[in-house]
Amino acid sequence: MAIPKAQYSLVILFIFFAVSSSQNVCNPACKAKEPFNCDNPHTFNRNGFPENFTFGAATSAYQIEGAAERALNGWDYFTHRYPGKVPDRSSADVACNSTYLYKEDVKLLKELKVQAYRFSIAWSRVLPKGRLVGGIDEKGITYYNNLINELKANGIEPYVTIFHWDVPQTLEDEYGGFLSPRIVEDFKNYAELLFQRFGDRVKFWITLNQPYSLATKGYGDGSYPPGRCTDCEFGGDSGTEPYIAAHHQLLAHAEAVSLYRKIYEV
Ligand SMILES: *[C@@H]1O[C@H](CO)[C@@H](O)[C@H](O)[C@H]1NC(C)=O
Ligand SMILES: *[C@@H]1O[C@H](CO)[C@@H](O)[C@H](O)[C@H]1NC(C)=O
């Protein structure tokens, strides 16, 4: 059946109204091409998602913060020692300079109209020696307090990744990072510090980002820190170490989750 012209435009108008009256997640400045064309409410809208679906953006500490005002981690060491491992030979010594520019980043998130922001905490920014006995860097704690408060003040829910591959270099030097079972206790203590200091405002926690990648790239082909593999200059054993690193990540995850459920979940 052919739809008369006048009726057709009414249908279009109705759809457009339905889209613009629901929460609009489209940034008008974005001119992305199909299938996410911001100008086309048929392809870019949230009507296909449940009301309670959360839209967000995500980063990791090493990718955005820059290395200022924190102790070294495995990525710093790796990118300085083996610049050729990164195709453009860059490091994240400065990155987006989010250590200083986090307020601008939150402003950008607000412009994007996201409801949530997932970021990771740089372990060595809050525990320079990786372990509680090495002391807490209160400047680092303040940095994340400021970021969390800035997000909350802008109506953006923080989702915190506890570990996104940046092992404090001290722990690599001391006992080989995730190759040692000693990391399990240190990770648990680190996670507990975060629950204690940020748990009043942070209700969504991610223990580990992509544990598979750290195991296979850090210890299988050596393309990520600590750069170990059977034929790697740093040494390694591609047949066993990926499994050991994966095992210790799983144990670390389990300890942190169990501690959270017992004491900090409300
Ligand atoms: C979200 O909404 C969907 C469908 O609308 C529902 O099945 C689901 O239980 C809801 N989830 C939560 C966490 O409320
Ligand atoms: C980072 O941002 C701060 C504040 O704007 C600025 O003073 C500093 O020079 C920047 N650092 C780099 C390396 O660009």
PDB file of C-alpha atoms and ligand atoms in Angstrom:
ATOM      1  CA  MET A   1       0.000   0.000   0.000  1.00  0.00           C
ATOM      2  CA  ALA A   2       1.359   3.386  -0.977  1.00  0.00           C
ATOM      3  CA  ILE A   3       1.491   5.905   1.821  1.00  0.00           C
ATOM      4  CA  PRO A   4       0.113   9.303   0.780  1.00  0.00           C
ATOM      5  CA  LYS A   5       2.796  11.957   0.808  1.00  0.00           C
ATOM      6  CA  ALA A   6       1.347  14.033   3.633  1.00  0.00           C
ATOM      7  CA  GLN A   7       0.984  10.997   5.864  1.00  0.00           C
ATOM      8  CA  TYR A   8       4.547   9.912   5.063  1.00  0.00           C
ATOM      9  CA  SER A   9       6.036  13.136   6.339  1.00  0.00           C
ATOM     10  CA  LEU A  10       3.941  12.828   9.452  1.00  0.00           C
ATOM     11  CA  VAL A  11       5.472   9.430  10.111  1.00  0.00           C
ATOM     12  CA  ILE A  12       8.946  10.919   9.685  1.00  0.00           C
ATOM     13  CA  LEU A  13       8.114  13.779  11.998  1.00  0.00           C
ATOM     14  CA  PHE A  14       6.852  11.372  14.586  1.00  0.00           C
ATOM     15  CA  ILE A  15      10.022   9.309  14.516  1.00  0.00           C
ATOM     16  CA  PHE A  16      12.154  12.399  14.772  1.00  0.00           C
ATOM     17  CA  PHE A  17      10.102  13.637  17.704  1.00  0.00           C
ATOM     18  CA  ALA A  18      10.387  10.291  19.465  1.00  0.00           C
ATOM     19  CA  VAL A  19      14.158  10.370  19.070  1.00  0.00           C
ATOM     20  CA  SER A  20      14.742  13.925  20.129  1.00  0.00           C
ATOM     21  CA  SER A  21      12.476  13.624  23.127  1.00  0.00           C
ATOM     22  CA  SER A  22      14.247  10.548  24.452  1.00  0.00           C
ATOM     23  CA  GLN A  23      17.652  11.172  26.025  1.00  0.00           C
ATOM     24  CA  ASN A  24      19.858  12.377  23.215  1.00  0.00           C
ATOM     25  CA  VAL A  25      23.324  10.811  23.285  1.00  0.00           C
ATOM     26  CA  CYS A  26      24.463  12.347  20.017  1.00  0.00           C
ATOM     27  CA  ASN A  27      27.117  15.029  20.044  1.00  0.00           C
ATOM     28  CA  PRO A  28      26.032  17.478  17.313  1.00  0.00           C
ATOM     29  CA  ALA A  29      29.669  18.240  16.497  1.00  0.00           C
ATOM     30  CA  CYS A  30      30.228  14.622  15.523  1.00  0.00           C
ATOM     31  CA  LYS A  31      29.946  13.930  11.813  1.00  0.00           C
ATOM     32  CA  ALA A  32      30.691  10.230  11.878  1.00  0.00           C
ATOM     33  CA  LYS A  33      29.789   8.240   8.773  1.00  0.00           C
ATOM     34  CA  GLU A  34      27.259   5.428   8.564  1.00  0.00           C
ATOM     35  CA  PRO A  35      26.273   3.321  10.399  1.00  0.00           C
ATOM     36  CA  PHE A  36      26.648   5.875  13.195  1.00  0.00           C
ATOM     37  CA  ASN A  37      25.692   9.009  11.337  1.00  0.00           C
ATOM     38  CA  CYS A  38      24.810  11.584  13.938  1.00  0.00           C
ATOM     39  CA  ASP A  39      22.572  13.464  11.524  1.00  0.00           C
ATOM     40  CA  ASN A  40      20.382  10.448  11.000  1.00  0.00           C
ATOM     41  CA  PRO A  41      18.168   9.573  13.952  1.00  0.00           C
ATOM     42  CA  HIS A  42      17.264   6.267  12.268  1.00  0.00           C
ATOM     43  CA  THR A  43      20.798   4.974  12.675  1.00  0.00           C
ATOM     44  CA  PHE A  44      21.978   6.920  15.699  1.00  0.00           C
ATOM     45  CA  ASN A  45      19.638   6.784  18.642  1.00  0.00           C
ATOM     46  CA  ARG A  46      19.245   4.846  21.836  1.00  0.00           C
ATOM     47  CA  ASN A  47      15.756   3.513  21.242  1.00  0.00           C
ATOM     48  CA  GLY A  48      17.017  -0.021  20.667  1.00  0.00           C
ATOM     49  CA  PHE A  49      18.595  -0.063  24.132  1.00  0.00           C
ATOM     50  CA  PRO A  50      16.832  -0.682  27.438  1.00  0.00           C
ATOM     51  CA  GLU A  51      16.224   2.394  29.614  1.00  0.00           C
ATOM     52  CA  ASN A  52      18.806   1.162  32.068  1.00  0.00           C
ATOM     53  CA  PHE A  53      21.571   0.662  29.469  1.00  0.00           C
ATOM     54  CA  THR A  54      24.629   2.745  30.377  1.00  0.00           C
ATOM     55  CA  PHE A  55      26.548   4.631  27.701  1.00  0.00           C
ATOM     56  CA  GLY A  56      30.116   5.482  28.596  1.00  0.00           C
ATOM     57  CA  ALA A  57      33.668   6.115  27.486  1.00  0.00           C
ATOM     58  CA  ALA A  58      36.799   4.371  28.716  1.00  0.00           C
ATOM     59  CA  THR A  59      40.530   4.941  29.063  1.00  0.00           C
ATOM     60  CA  SER A  60      43.511   3.464  30.875  1.00  0.00           C
ATOM     61  CA  ALA A  61      45.950   5.342  33.089  1.00  0.00           C
ATOM     62  CA  TYR A  62      49.074   4.660  31.059  1.00  0.00           C
ATOM     63  CA  GLN A  63      47.369   5.718  27.834  1.00  0.00           C
ATOM     64  CA  ILE A  64      46.224   9.136  29.056  1.00  0.00           C
ATOM     65  CA  GLU A  65      47.824  10.392  32.270  1.00  0.00           C
ATOM     66  CA  GLY A  66      51.474  10.848  31.410  1.00  0.00           C
ATOM     67  CA  ALA A  67      54.245   9.709  33.740  1.00  0.00           C
ATOM     68  CA  ALA A  68      54.503  12.941  35.738  1.00  0.00           C
ATOM     69  CA  GLU A  69      54.314  12.699  39.522  1.00  0.00           C
ATOM     70  CA  ARG A  70      54.293   8.935  39.733  1.00  0.00           C
ATOM     71  CA  ALA A  71      56.817   6.126  40.147  1.00  0.00           C
ATOM     72  CA  LEU A  72      57.856   4.048  37.145  1.00  0.00           C
ATOM     73  CA  ASN A  73      55.882   1.066  35.946  1.00  0.00           C
ATOM     74  CA  GLY A  74      56.636  -1.765  33.536  1.00  0.00           C
ATOM     75  CA  TRP A  75      55.359   0.190  30.538  1.00  0.00           C
ATOM     76  CA  ASP A  76      57.735   3.103  31.217  1.00  0.00           C
ATOM     77  CA  TYR A  77      60.656   0.735  31.487  1.00  0.00           C
ATOM     78  CA  PHE A  78      59.636  -1.217  28.373  1.00  0.00           C
ATOM     79  CA  THR A  79      59.002   1.784  26.094  1.00  0.00           C
ATOM     80  CA  HIS A  80      62.271   3.425  27.147  1.00  0.00           C
ATOM     81  CA  ARG A  81      64.327   0.271  26.781  1.00  0.00           C
ATOM     82  CA  TYR A  82      62.679  -0.960  23.557  1.00  0.00           C
ATOM     83  CA  PRO A  83      61.289   2.059  21.704  1.00  0.00           C
ATOM     84  CA  GLY A  84      61.012  -0.048  18.551  1.00  0.00           C
ATOM     85  CA  LYS A  85      58.290  -2.216  20.090  1.00  0.00           C
ATOM     86  CA  VAL A  86      55.820   0.628  19.584  1.00  0.00           C
ATOM     87  CA  PRO A  87      55.389   1.250  15.812  1.00  0.00           C
ATOM     88  CA  ASP A  88      55.852   5.043  16.006  1.00  0.00           C
ATOM     89  CA  ARG A  89      58.461   4.689  18.784  1.00  0.00           C
ATOM     90  CA  SER A  90      56.362   6.767  21.139  1.00  0.00           C
ATOM     91  CA  SER A  91      56.007   6.318  24.877  1.00  0.00           C
ATOM     92  CA  ALA A  92      53.234   7.602  27.105  1.00  0.00           C
ATOM     93  CA  ASP A  93      55.552   9.848  29.130  1.00  0.00           C
ATOM     94  CA  VAL A  94      53.185  12.721  28.348  1.00  0.00           C
ATOM     95  CA  ALA A  95      50.266  11.062  26.530  1.00  0.00           C
ATOM     96  CA  CYS A  96      47.171  13.277  26.952  1.00  0.00           C
ATOM     97  CA  ASN A  97      48.709  14.927  30.011  1.00  0.00           C
ATOM     98  CA  SER A  98      45.589  14.000  31.929  1.00  0.00           C
ATOM     99  CA  THR A  99      47.544  14.228  35.190  1.00  0.00           C
ATOM    100  CA  TYR A 100      47.061  17.960  34.800  1.00  0.00           C
ATOM    101  CA  LEU A 101      44.225  18.223  32.280  1.00  0.00           C
ATOM    102  CA  TYR A 102      41.641  15.900  33.860  1.00  0.00           C
ATOM    103  CA  LYS A 103      39.116  18.725  34.236  1.00  0.00           C
ATOM    104  CA  GLU A 104      39.190  19.327  30.487  1.00  0.00           C
ATOM    105  CA  ASP A 105      38.758  15.607  29.923  1.00  0.00           C
ATOM    106  CA  VAL A 106      35.674  15.569  32.146  1.00  0.00           C
ATOM    107  CA  LYS A 107      34.354  18.556  30.193  1.00  0.00           C
ATOM    108  CA  LEU A 108      34.771  16.563  26.968  1.00  0.00           C
ATOM    109  CA  LEU A 109      32.965  13.594  28.521  1.00  0.00           C
ATOM    110  CA  LYS A 110      30.138  15.916  29.488  1.00  0.00           C
ATOM    111  CA  GLU A 111      29.941  17.239  25.923  1.00  0.00           C
ATOM    112  CA  LEU A 112      29.742  13.642  24.697  1.00  0.00           C
ATOM    113  CA  LYS A 113      26.806  13.183  27.093  1.00  0.00           C
ATOM    114  CA  VAL A 114      28.126   9.921  28.456  1.00  0.00           C
ATOM    115  CA  GLN A 115      26.573   8.597  31.634  1.00  0.00           C
ATOM    116  CA  ALA A 116      29.679   6.747  32.777  1.00  0.00           C
ATOM    117  CA  TYR A 117      33.447   6.973  32.542  1.00  0.00           C
ATOM    118  CA  ARG A 118      35.685   3.992  33.022  1.00  0.00           C
ATOM    119  CA  PHE A 119      39.286   4.858  33.884  1.00  0.00           C
ATOM    120  CA  SER A 120      42.091   2.930  35.545  1.00  0.00           C
ATOM    121  CA  ILE A 121      44.187   3.805  38.546  1.00  0.00           C
ATOM    122  CA  ALA A 122      47.951   3.786  38.079  1.00  0.00           C
ATOM    123  CA  TRP A 123      49.156   1.422  40.799  1.00  0.00           C
ATOM    124  CA  SER A 124      52.514   3.223  41.106  1.00  0.00           C
ATOM    125  CA  ARG A 125      50.806   6.622  41.463  1.00  0.00           C
ATOM    126  CA  VAL A 126      49.248   5.603  44.776  1.00  0.00           C
ATOM    127  CA  LEU A 127      51.842   3.026  45.893  1.00  0.00           C
ATOM    128  CA  PRO A 128      55.221   4.116  44.474  1.00  0.00           C
ATOM    129  CA  LYS A 129      56.925   0.932  45.700  1.00  0.00           C
ATOM    130  CA  GLY A 130      53.946  -1.205  44.733  1.00  0.00           C
ATOM    131  CA  ARG A 131      53.411  -2.344  48.307  1.00  0.00           C
ATOM    132  CA  LEU A 132      51.744  -0.818  51.349  1.00  0.00           C
ATOM    133  CA  VAL A 133      54.968  -1.140  53.362  1.00  0.00           C
ATOM    134  CA  GLY A 134      56.659   1.130  50.808  1.00  0.00           C
ATOM    135  CA  GLY A 135      54.248   3.943  51.713  1.00  0.00           C
ATOM    136  CA  ILE A 136      51.197   5.598  50.179  1.00  0.00           C
ATOM    137  CA  ASP A 137      51.603   8.601  47.885  1.00  0.00           C
ATOM    138  CA  GLU A 138      48.882  10.920  49.155  1.00  0.00           C
ATOM    139  CA  LYS A 139      49.354  13.197  46.119  1.00  0.00           C
ATOM    140  CA  GLY A 140      48.255  10.285  43.951  1.00  0.00           C
ATOM    141  CA  ILE A 141      45.237   9.611  46.168  1.00  0.00           C
ATOM    142  CA  THR A 142      44.308  13.289  45.903  1.00  0.00           C
ATOM    143  CA  TYR A 143      44.558  13.152  42.120  1.00  0.00           C
ATOM    144  CA  TYR A 144      41.990  10.354  41.904  1.00  0.00           C
ATOM    145  CA  ASN A 145      39.783  11.985  44.550  1.00  0.00           C
ATOM    146  CA  ASN A 146      39.724  15.124  42.426  1.00  0.00           C
ATOM    147  CA  LEU A 147      38.929  13.180  39.267  1.00  0.00           C
ATOM    148  CA  ILE A 148      36.132  11.194  40.922  1.00  0.00           C
ATOM    149  CA  ASN A 149      34.640  14.338  42.458  1.00  0.00           C
ATOM    150  CA  GLU A 150      34.811  16.172  39.156  1.00  0.00           C
ATOM    151  CA  LEU A 151      32.967  13.299  37.439  1.00  0.00           C
ATOM    152  CA  LYS A 152      30.289  13.149  40.144  1.00  0.00           C
ATOM    153  CA  ALA A 153      29.816  16.926  40.011  1.00  0.00           C
ATOM    154  CA  ASN A 154      29.113  16.546  36.289  1.00  0.00           C
ATOM    155  CA  GLY A 155      26.679  13.682  36.738  1.00  0.00           C
ATOM    156  CA  ILE A 156      29.065  11.047  35.321  1.00  0.00           C
ATOM    157  CA  GLU A 157      29.326   7.693  37.114  1.00  0.00           C
ATOM    158  CA  PRO A 158      32.918   6.544  37.722  1.00  0.00           C
ATOM    159  CA  TYR A 159      33.792   2.925  36.822  1.00  0.00           C
ATOM    160  CA  VAL A 160      37.265   2.130  38.121  1.00  0.00           C
ATOM    161  CA  THR A 161      39.658  -0.436  36.681  1.00  0.00           C
ATOM    162  CA  ILE A 162      42.047  -1.430  39.446  1.00  0.00           C
ATOM    163  CA  PHE A 163      44.741  -2.829  37.166  1.00  0.00           C
ATOM    164  CA  HIS A 164      45.248  -2.100  33.473  1.00  0.00           C
ATOM    165  CA  TRP A 165      48.647  -3.767  32.868  1.00  0.00           C
ATOM    166  CA  ASP A 166      50.861  -1.200  34.616  1.00  0.00           C
ATOM    167  CA  VAL A 167      52.772  -3.239  37.210  1.00  0.00           C
ATOM    168  CA  PRO A 168      54.965  -1.007  39.401  1.00  0.00           C
ATOM    169  CA  GLN A 169      58.540  -1.524  38.196  1.00  0.00           C
ATOM    170  CA  THR A 170      59.671  -2.139  41.784  1.00  0.00           C
ATOM    171  CA  LEU A 171      57.550  -5.315  41.854  1.00  0.00           C
ATOM    172  CA  GLU A 172      58.981  -6.480  38.526  1.00  0.00           C
ATOM    173  CA  ASP A 173      62.492  -5.954  39.914  1.00  0.00           C
ATOM    174  CA  GLU A 174      61.760  -7.443  43.326  1.00  0.00           C
ATOM    175  CA  TYR A 175      60.015 -10.673  42.365  1.00  0.00           C
ATOM    176  CA  GLY A 176      59.092 -10.711  38.672  1.00  0.00           C
ATOM    177  CA  GLY A 177      55.601  -9.210  38.895  1.00  0.00           C
ATOM    178  CA  PHE A 178      52.863 -11.645  37.906  1.00  0.00           C
ATOM    179  CA  LEU A 179      55.303 -14.542  37.650  1.00  0.00           C
ATOM    180  CA  SER A 180      55.421 -14.647  41.436  1.00  0.00           C
ATOM    181  CA  PRO A 181      52.634 -15.666  43.830  1.00  0.00           C
ATOM    182  CA  ARG A 182      53.747 -12.726  45.969  1.00  0.00           C
ATOM    183  CA  ILE A 183      51.835 -10.392  43.664  1.00  0.00           C
ATOM    184  CA  VAL A 184      48.546 -11.823  44.929  1.00  0.00           C
ATOM    185  CA  GLU A 185      48.895 -10.356  48.435  1.00  0.00           C
ATOM    186  CA  ASP A 186      50.264  -7.057  47.126  1.00  0.00           C
ATOM    187  CA  PHE A 187      47.404  -6.727  44.650  1.00  0.00           C
ATOM    188  CA  LYS A 188      44.877  -7.458  47.369  1.00  0.00           C
ATOM    189  CA  ASN A 189      46.365  -4.755  49.609  1.00  0.00           C
ATOM    190  CA  TYR A 190      46.434  -2.298  46.728  1.00  0.00           C
ATOM    191  CA  ALA A 191      42.789  -3.038  45.899  1.00  0.00           C
ATOM    192  CA  GLU A 192      41.824  -2.636  49.557  1.00  0.00           C
ATOM    193  CA  LEU A 193      43.470   0.777  49.673  1.00  0.00           C
ATOM    194  CA  LEU A 194      41.307   1.837  46.715  1.00  0.00           C
ATOM    195  CA  PHE A 195      38.113   0.431  48.281  1.00  0.00           C
ATOM    196  CA  GLN A 196      38.904   2.336  51.491  1.00  0.00           C
ATOM    197  CA  ARG A 197      39.773   5.652  49.903  1.00  0.00           C
ATOM    198  CA  PHE A 198      37.342   5.770  46.966  1.00  0.00           C
ATOM    199  CA  GLY A 199      34.607   3.247  47.798  1.00  0.00           C
ATOM    200  CA  ASP A 200      32.285   5.885  49.280  1.00  0.00           C
ATOM    201  CA  ARG A 201      31.829   7.271  45.749  1.00  0.00           C
ATOM    202  CA  VAL A 202      32.890   4.439  43.435  1.00  0.00           C
ATOM    203  CA  LYS A 203      30.299   1.657  43.152  1.00  0.00           C
ATOM    204  CA  PHE A 204      31.563  -0.055  40.006  1.00  0.00           C
ATOM    205  CA  TRP A 205      34.956  -1.781  40.079  1.00  0.00           C
ATOM    206  CA  ILE A 206      36.798  -3.800  37.444  1.00  0.00           C
ATOM    207  CA  THR A 207      39.643  -5.843  38.936  1.00  0.00           C
ATOM    208  CA  LEU A 208      41.791  -6.600  35.865  1.00  0.00           C
ATOM    209  CA  ASN A 209      41.675  -5.383  32.300  1.00  0.00           C
ATOM    210  CA  GLN A 210      42.062  -8.179  29.723  1.00  0.00           C
ATOM    211  CA  PRO A 211      44.144 -10.641  31.761  1.00  0.00           C
ATOM    212  CA  TYR A 212      44.522 -12.761  28.625  1.00  0.00           C
ATOM    213  CA  SER A 213      46.459  -9.968  26.875  1.00  0.00           C
ATOM    214  CA  LEU A 214      48.910  -9.496  29.717  1.00  0.00           C
ATOM    215  CA  ALA A 215      49.545 -13.260  29.853  1.00  0.00           C
ATOM    216  CA  THR A 216      49.955 -13.828  26.116  1.00  0.00           C
ATOM    217  CA  LYS A 217      51.645 -10.586  25.077  1.00  0.00           C
ATOM    218  CA  GLY A 218      53.698 -10.015  28.218  1.00  0.00           C
ATOM    219  CA  TYR A 219      54.929 -13.620  28.453  1.00  0.00           C
ATOM    220  CA  GLY A 220      53.971 -15.385  25.195  1.00  0.00           C
ATOM    221  CA  ASP A 221      55.309 -13.186  22.382  1.00  0.00           C
ATOM    222  CA  GLY A 222      56.979 -10.459  24.436  1.00  0.00           C
ATOM    223  CA  SER A 223      55.200  -7.603  22.641  1.00  0.00           C
ATOM    224  CA  TYR A 224      53.980  -6.015  25.911  1.00  0.00           C
ATOM    225  CA  PRO A 225      55.922  -5.512  29.136  1.00  0.00           C
ATOM    226  CA  PRO A 226      57.638  -7.253  30.762  1.00  0.00           C
ATOM    227  CA  GLY A 227      58.602  -8.376  27.240  1.00  0.00           C
ATOM    228  CA  ARG A 228      59.325 -12.003  28.011  1.00  0.00           C
ATOM    229  CA  CYS A 229      59.237 -15.001  25.646  1.00  0.00           C
ATOM    230  CA  THR A 230      61.353 -18.005  24.724  1.00  0.00           C
ATOM    231  CA  ASP A 231      63.581 -16.022  22.343  1.00  0.00           C
ATOM    232  CA  CYS A 232      63.302 -12.645  24.049  1.00  0.00           C
ATOM    233  CA  GLU A 233      66.304 -10.691  25.285  1.00  0.00           C
ATOM    234  CA  PHE A 234      64.694 -10.413  28.737  1.00  0.00           C
ATOM    235  CA  GLY A 235      64.410 -14.201  28.885  1.00  0.00           C
ATOM    236  CA  GLY A 236      61.225 -16.151  29.385  1.00  0.00           C
ATOM    237  CA  ASP A 237      59.467 -19.363  28.456  1.00  0.00           C
ATOM    238  CA  SER A 238      56.515 -18.995  26.125  1.00  0.00           C
ATOM    239  CA  GLY A 239      55.382 -22.524  26.932  1.00  0.00           C
ATOM    240  CA  THR A 240      54.866 -21.989  30.660  1.00  0.00           C
ATOM    241  CA  GLU A 241      55.038 -18.348  31.761  1.00  0.00           C
ATOM    242  CA  PRO A 242      51.774 -17.180  30.123  1.00  0.00           C
ATOM    243  CA  TYR A 243      49.935 -19.798  32.210  1.00  0.00           C
ATOM    244  CA  ILE A 244      51.724 -18.821  35.408  1.00  0.00           C
ATOM    245  CA  ALA A 245      50.965 -15.115  34.859  1.00  0.00           C
ATOM    246  CA  ALA A 246      47.342 -15.945  34.048  1.00  0.00           C
ATOM    247  CA  HIS A 247      47.064 -18.097  37.175  1.00  0.00           C
ATOM    248  CA  HIS A 248      48.358 -15.340  39.444  1.00  0.00           C
ATOM    249  CA  GLN A 249      46.049 -12.802  37.832  1.00  0.00           C
ATOM    250  CA  LEU A 250      43.089 -15.072  38.534  1.00  0.00           C
ATOM    251  CA  LEU A 251      44.156 -15.512  42.162  1.00  0.00           C
ATOM    252  CA  ALA A 252      44.652 -11.754  42.552  1.00  0.00           C
ATOM    253  CA  HIS A 253      41.198 -11.146  41.075  1.00  0.00           C
ATOM    254  CA  ALA A 254      39.628 -13.709  43.399  1.00  0.00           C
ATOM    255  CA  GLU A 255      41.258 -12.234  46.517  1.00  0.00           C
ATOM    256  CA  ALA A 256      40.128  -8.713  45.680  1.00  0.00           C
ATOM    257  CA  VAL A 257      36.559  -9.761  44.870  1.00  0.00           C
ATOM    258  CA  SER A 258      36.225 -11.854  47.984  1.00  0.00           C
ATOM    259  CA  LEU A 259      37.579  -9.053  50.174  1.00  0.00           C
ATOM    260  CA  TYR A 260      35.198  -6.564  48.563  1.00  0.00           C
ATOM    261  CA  ARG A 261      32.177  -8.803  49.059  1.00  0.00           C
ATOM    262  CA  LYS A 262      33.067  -9.498  52.680  1.00  0.00           C
ATOM    263  CA  ILE A 263      33.859  -5.989  53.840  1.00  0.00           C
ATOM    264  CA  TYR A 264      33.216  -3.219  51.354  1.00  0.00           C
ATOM    265  CA  GLU A 265      30.136  -4.072  49.298  1.00  0.00           C
ATOM    266  CA  VAL A 266      27.063  -2.225  50.508  1.00  0.00           C
TER     267      VAL A 266
HETATM  268  C1  LIG B   1      17.428  -3.542  32.529  1.00  0.00           C
HETATM  269  O1  LIG B   1      16.306  -3.606  31.683  1.00  0.00           O
HETATM  270  C2  LIG B   1      16.077  -4.879  31.106  1.00  0.00           C
HETATM  271  C3  LIG B   1      14.932  -4.808  30.091  1.00  0.00           C
HETATM  272  O2  LIG B   1      14.324  -3.570  30.057  1.00  0.00           O
HETATM  273  C4  LIG B   1      15.786  -5.873  32.230  1.00  0.00           C
HETATM  274  O3  LIG B   1      15.590  -7.163  31.665  1.00  0.00           O
HETATM  275  C5  LIG B   1      16.959  -5.914  33.185  1.00  0.00           C
HETATM  276  O4  LIG B   1      16.675  -6.742  34.275  1.00  0.00           O
HETATM  277  C6  LIG B   1      17.296  -4.511  33.696  1.00  0.00           C
HETATM  278  N1  LIG B   1      18.539  -4.599  34.436  1.00  0.00           N
HETATM  279  C7  LIG B   1      18.722  -3.970  35.583  1.00  0.00           C
HETATM  280  C8  LIG B   1      20.069  -4.154  36.219  1.00  0.00           C
HETATM  281  O5  LIG B   1      17.874  -3.270  36.121  1.00  0.00           O
HETATM  282  C1  LIG B   2      50.587  19.471  31.025  1.00  0.00           C
HETATM  283  O1  LIG B   2      49.614  20.410  31.336  1.00  0.00           O
HETATM  284  C2  LIG B   2      50.063  21.430  32.235  1.00  0.00           C
HETATM  285  C3  LIG B   2      48.860  22.284  32.597  1.00  0.00           C
HETATM  286  O2  LIG B   2      48.278  22.870  31.472  1.00  0.00           O
HETATM  287  C4  LIG B   2      51.185  22.218  31.596  1.00  0.00           C
HETATM  288  O3  LIG B   2      51.664  23.175  32.521  1.00  0.00           O
HETATM  289  C5  LIG B   2      52.292  21.259  31.227  1.00  0.00           C
HETATM  290  O4  LIG B   2      53.302  21.960  30.520  1.00  0.00           O
HETATM  291  C6  LIG B   2      51.755  20.135  30.341  1.00  0.00           C
HETATM  292  N1  LIG B   2      52.829  19.189  30.172  1.00  0.00           N
HETATM  293  C7  LIG B   2      53.269  18.842  28.967  1.00  0.00           C
HETATM  294  C8  LIG B   2      54.434  17.937  28.952  1.00  0.00           C
HETATM  295  O5  LIG B   2      52.754  19.257  27.944  1.00  0.00           O
END
